[in-house]
Short mmCIF file of C-alpha atoms in Angstrom, two decimals:
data_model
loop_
_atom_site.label_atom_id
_atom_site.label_comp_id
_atom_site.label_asym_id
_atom_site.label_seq_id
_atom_site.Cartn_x
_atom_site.Cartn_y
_atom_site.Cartn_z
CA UNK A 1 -29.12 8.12 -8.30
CA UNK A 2 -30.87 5.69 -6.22
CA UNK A 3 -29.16 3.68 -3.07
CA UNK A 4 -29.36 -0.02 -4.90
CA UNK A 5 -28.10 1.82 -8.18
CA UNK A 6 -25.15 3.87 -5.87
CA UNK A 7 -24.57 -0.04 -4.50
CA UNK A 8 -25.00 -1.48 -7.62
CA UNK A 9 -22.41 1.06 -9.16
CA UNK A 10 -19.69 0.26 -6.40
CA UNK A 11 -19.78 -3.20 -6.60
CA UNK A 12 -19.05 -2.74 -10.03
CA UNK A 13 -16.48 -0.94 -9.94
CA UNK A 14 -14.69 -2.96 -7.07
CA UNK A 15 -15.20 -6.16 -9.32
CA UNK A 16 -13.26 -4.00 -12.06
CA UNK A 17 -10.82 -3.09 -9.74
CA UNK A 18 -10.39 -6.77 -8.75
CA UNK A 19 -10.11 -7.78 -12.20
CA UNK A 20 -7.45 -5.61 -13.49
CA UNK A 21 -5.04 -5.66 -10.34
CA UNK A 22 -5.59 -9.90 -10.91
CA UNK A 23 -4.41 -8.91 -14.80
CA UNK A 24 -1.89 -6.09 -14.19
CA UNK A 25 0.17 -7.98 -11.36
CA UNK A 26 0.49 -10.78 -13.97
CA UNK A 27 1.13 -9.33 -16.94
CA UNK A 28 2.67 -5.68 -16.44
CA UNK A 29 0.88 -2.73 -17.81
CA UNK A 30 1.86 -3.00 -21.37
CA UNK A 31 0.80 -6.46 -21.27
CA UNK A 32 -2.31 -6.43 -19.74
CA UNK A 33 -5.23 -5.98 -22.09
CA UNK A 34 -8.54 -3.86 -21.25
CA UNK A 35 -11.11 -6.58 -23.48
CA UNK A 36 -9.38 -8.89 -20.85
CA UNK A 37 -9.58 -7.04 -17.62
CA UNK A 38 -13.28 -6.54 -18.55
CA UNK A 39 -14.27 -10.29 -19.31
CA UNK A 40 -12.86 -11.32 -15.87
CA UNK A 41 -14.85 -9.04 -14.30
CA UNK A 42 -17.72 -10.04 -16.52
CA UNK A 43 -18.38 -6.34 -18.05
CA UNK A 44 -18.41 -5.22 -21.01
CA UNK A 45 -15.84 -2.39 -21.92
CA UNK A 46 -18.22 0.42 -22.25
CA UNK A 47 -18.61 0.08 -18.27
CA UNK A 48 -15.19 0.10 -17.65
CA UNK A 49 -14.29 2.86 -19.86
CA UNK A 50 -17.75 4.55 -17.72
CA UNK A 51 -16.26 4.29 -14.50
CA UNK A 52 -12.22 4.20 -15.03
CA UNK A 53 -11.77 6.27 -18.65
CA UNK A 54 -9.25 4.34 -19.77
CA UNK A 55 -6.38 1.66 -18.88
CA UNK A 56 -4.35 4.33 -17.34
CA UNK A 57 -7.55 5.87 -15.42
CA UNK A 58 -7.74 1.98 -13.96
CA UNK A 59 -3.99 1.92 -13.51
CA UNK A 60 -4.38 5.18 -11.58
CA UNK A 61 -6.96 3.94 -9.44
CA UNK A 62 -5.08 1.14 -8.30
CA UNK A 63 -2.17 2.65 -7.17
CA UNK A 64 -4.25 5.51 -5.41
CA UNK A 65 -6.03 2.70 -3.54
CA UNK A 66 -2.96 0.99 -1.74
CA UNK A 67 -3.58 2.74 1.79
CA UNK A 68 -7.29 1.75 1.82
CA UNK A 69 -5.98 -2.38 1.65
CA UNK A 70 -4.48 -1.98 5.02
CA UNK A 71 -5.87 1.14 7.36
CA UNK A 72 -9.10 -0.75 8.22
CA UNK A 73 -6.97 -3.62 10.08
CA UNK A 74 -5.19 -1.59 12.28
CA UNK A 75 -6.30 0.24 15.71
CA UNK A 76 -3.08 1.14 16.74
CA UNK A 77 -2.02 5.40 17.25
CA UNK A 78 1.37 7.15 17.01
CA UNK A 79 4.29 5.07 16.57
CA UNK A 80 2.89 1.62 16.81
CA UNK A 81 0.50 3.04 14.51
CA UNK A 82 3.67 3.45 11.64
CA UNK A 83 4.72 0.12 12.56
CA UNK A 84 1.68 -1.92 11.92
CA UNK A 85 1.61 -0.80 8.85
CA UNK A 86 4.99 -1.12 7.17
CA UNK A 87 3.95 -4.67 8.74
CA UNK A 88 0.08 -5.62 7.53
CA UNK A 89 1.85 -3.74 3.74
CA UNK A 90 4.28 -6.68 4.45
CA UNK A 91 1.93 -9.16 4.92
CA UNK A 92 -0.49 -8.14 2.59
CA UNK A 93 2.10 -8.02 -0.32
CA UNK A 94 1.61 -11.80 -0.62
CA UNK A 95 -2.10 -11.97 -0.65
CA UNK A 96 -3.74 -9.39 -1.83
CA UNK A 97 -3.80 -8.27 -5.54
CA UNK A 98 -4.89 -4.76 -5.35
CA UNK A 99 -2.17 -3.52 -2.98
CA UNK A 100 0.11 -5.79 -4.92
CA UNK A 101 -0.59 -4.43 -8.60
CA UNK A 102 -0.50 -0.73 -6.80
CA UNK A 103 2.72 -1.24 -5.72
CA UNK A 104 4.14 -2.83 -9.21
CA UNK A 105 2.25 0.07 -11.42
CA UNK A 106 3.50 2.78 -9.40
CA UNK A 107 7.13 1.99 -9.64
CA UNK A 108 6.67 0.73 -13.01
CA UNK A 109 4.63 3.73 -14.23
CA UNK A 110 7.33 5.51 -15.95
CA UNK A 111 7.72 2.66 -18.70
CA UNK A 112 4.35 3.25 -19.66
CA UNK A 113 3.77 7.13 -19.99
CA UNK A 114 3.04 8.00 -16.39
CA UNK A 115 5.01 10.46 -13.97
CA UNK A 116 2.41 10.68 -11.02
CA UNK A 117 4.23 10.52 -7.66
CA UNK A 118 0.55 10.72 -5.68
CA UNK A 119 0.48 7.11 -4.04
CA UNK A 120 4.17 7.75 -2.32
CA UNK A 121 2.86 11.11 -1.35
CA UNK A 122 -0.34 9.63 0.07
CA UNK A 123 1.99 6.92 1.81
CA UNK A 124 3.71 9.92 3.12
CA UNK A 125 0.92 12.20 4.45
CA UNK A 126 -1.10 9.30 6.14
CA UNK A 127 2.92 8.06 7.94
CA UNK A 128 3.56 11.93 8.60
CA UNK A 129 -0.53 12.26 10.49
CA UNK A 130 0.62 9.16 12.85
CA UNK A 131 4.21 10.38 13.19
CA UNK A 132 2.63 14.09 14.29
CA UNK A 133 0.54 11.68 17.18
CA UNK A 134 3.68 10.20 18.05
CA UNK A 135 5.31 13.88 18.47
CA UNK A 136 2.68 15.17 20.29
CA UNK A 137 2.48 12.09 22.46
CA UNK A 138 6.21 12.46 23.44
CA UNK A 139 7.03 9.22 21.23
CA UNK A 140 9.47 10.85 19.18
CA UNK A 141 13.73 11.65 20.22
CA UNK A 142 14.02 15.16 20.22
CA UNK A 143 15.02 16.18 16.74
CA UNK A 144 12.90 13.62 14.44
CA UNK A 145 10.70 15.50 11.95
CA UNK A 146 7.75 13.47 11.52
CA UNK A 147 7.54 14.31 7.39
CA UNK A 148 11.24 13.36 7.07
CA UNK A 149 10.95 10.25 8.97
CA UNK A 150 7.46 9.69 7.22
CA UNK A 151 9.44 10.30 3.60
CA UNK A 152 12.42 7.91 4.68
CA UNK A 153 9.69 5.37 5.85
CA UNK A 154 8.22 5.55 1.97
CA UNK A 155 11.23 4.98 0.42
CA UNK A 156 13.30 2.25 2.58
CA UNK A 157 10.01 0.12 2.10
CA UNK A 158 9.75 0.46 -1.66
CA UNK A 159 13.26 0.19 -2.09
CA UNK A 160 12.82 -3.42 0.50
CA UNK A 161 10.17 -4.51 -1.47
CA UNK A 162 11.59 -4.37 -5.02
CA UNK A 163 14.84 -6.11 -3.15
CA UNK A 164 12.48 -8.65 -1.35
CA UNK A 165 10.39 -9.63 -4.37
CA UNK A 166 13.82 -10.04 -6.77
CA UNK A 167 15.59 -12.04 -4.26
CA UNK A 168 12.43 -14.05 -2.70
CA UNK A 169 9.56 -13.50 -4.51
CA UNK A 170 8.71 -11.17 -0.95
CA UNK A 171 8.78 -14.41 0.88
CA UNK A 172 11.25 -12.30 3.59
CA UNK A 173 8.91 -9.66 2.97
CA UNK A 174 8.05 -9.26 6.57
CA UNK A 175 11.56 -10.29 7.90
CA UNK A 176 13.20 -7.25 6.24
CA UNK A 177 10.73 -4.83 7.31
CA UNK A 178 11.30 -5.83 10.55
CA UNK A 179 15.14 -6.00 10.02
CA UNK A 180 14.55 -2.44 9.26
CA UNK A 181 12.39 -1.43 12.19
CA UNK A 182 15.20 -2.68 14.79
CA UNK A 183 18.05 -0.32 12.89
CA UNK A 184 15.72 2.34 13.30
CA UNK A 185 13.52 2.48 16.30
CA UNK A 186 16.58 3.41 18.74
CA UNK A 187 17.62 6.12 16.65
CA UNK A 188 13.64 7.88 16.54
CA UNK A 189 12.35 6.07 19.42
CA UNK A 190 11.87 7.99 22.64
CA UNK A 191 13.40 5.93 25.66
CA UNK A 192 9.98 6.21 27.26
CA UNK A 193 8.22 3.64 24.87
CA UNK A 194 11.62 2.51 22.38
CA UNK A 195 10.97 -0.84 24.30
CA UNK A 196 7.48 -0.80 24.17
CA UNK A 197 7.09 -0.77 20.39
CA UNK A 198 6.32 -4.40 18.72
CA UNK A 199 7.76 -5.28 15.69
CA UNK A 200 7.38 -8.96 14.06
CA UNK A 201 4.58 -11.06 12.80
CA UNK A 202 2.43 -10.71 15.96
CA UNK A 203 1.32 -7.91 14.81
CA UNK A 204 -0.31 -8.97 11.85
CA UNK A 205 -4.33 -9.19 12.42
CA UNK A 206 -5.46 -12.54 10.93
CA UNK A 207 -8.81 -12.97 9.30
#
């Protein structure tokens, strides 16, 4: 396959992507119809049956793409690193469709056939790689298991979110997170950066 076709291909399937995170985080998975996600995308359905399979293929997809909506915005390591982005997830929650229909199709999945636990584990592996910089970097109290901490990190902020969006519609979003954050810090925290590590809006890249 040629570089324009390769380019051509991608963009495609991005403006798929686009299309049926706009249609799932509005109407649910049972709701959202494929002839639908298509025509916003302006496709037909033969190309995205070609490069998804089917409406759970795209559903998949989504959720397995949450981590690449915030890692390029952040150039933080270790601990800040874990921070940042419990907070751009936060922020991002709000404004961007694709993380927001991967979050609502992965705890939703079971309603609609799916058992797939891959985009908390992903959450988990990418928190555990910073959390092993923060070890090795002396970041950590003696004691904290990065994977632990990493699996505790997954599920306090899908367990915030769900709260957050019920209560606010995730307008305190970014508040809670960072409600969490000071609870937690001094308990995993080494004293030789606990007071160095941000928390709140600031750290938020704006476009």
């Amino acid at each position: 396959m040629t570089s324009v076709k390769v380019e051509r291909a991608a963009q495609t399937r991005q403006r798929l992507l686009r299309a049926a995170a706009e249609v799932f985080d509005e109407a649910g998975y049972e709701q959202a119809a494929v002839t639908r996600i298509a025509e916003q995308a302006g496709f037909t359905l033969g190309a995205l049956y070609f490069h998804f399979g089917s409406k759970q293929g795209l559903a998949k997809a989504l959720m397995d793409a949450q981590p690449t909506t915030i890692e390029p915005h952040l150039e933080s390591t270790g601990l800040q690193r874990l921070v940042d982005i419990t907070l751009v997830w936060a922020d991002r929650m709000k404004r961007d469709p694709i993380l927001r229909a991967g979050v609502r199709l992965a705890i939703e999945q079971g309603s609609h056939g799916m058992n797939d636990a891959t985009s908390f584990e992903e959450w988990r592996e990418l928190m555990r790689t910073h959390l092993d910089v923060a070890l090795g970097n002396g970041e950590l109290r003696d004691g904290v298991c990065p994977d632990r901490l990493a699996r505790f990190v997954v599920g306090a902020c899908t367990g915030i979110q769900v709260y957050s969006n019920l209560a606010t519609t995730r307008a305190d979003l970014t508040e809670r997170v960072c409600d969490m954050w000071d609870l937690l810090l001094p308990s995993v925290a080494s004293e030789s950066v606990v007071h160095d590590i941000q928390v709140g809006p600031v750290r938020v890249p704006r476009p």
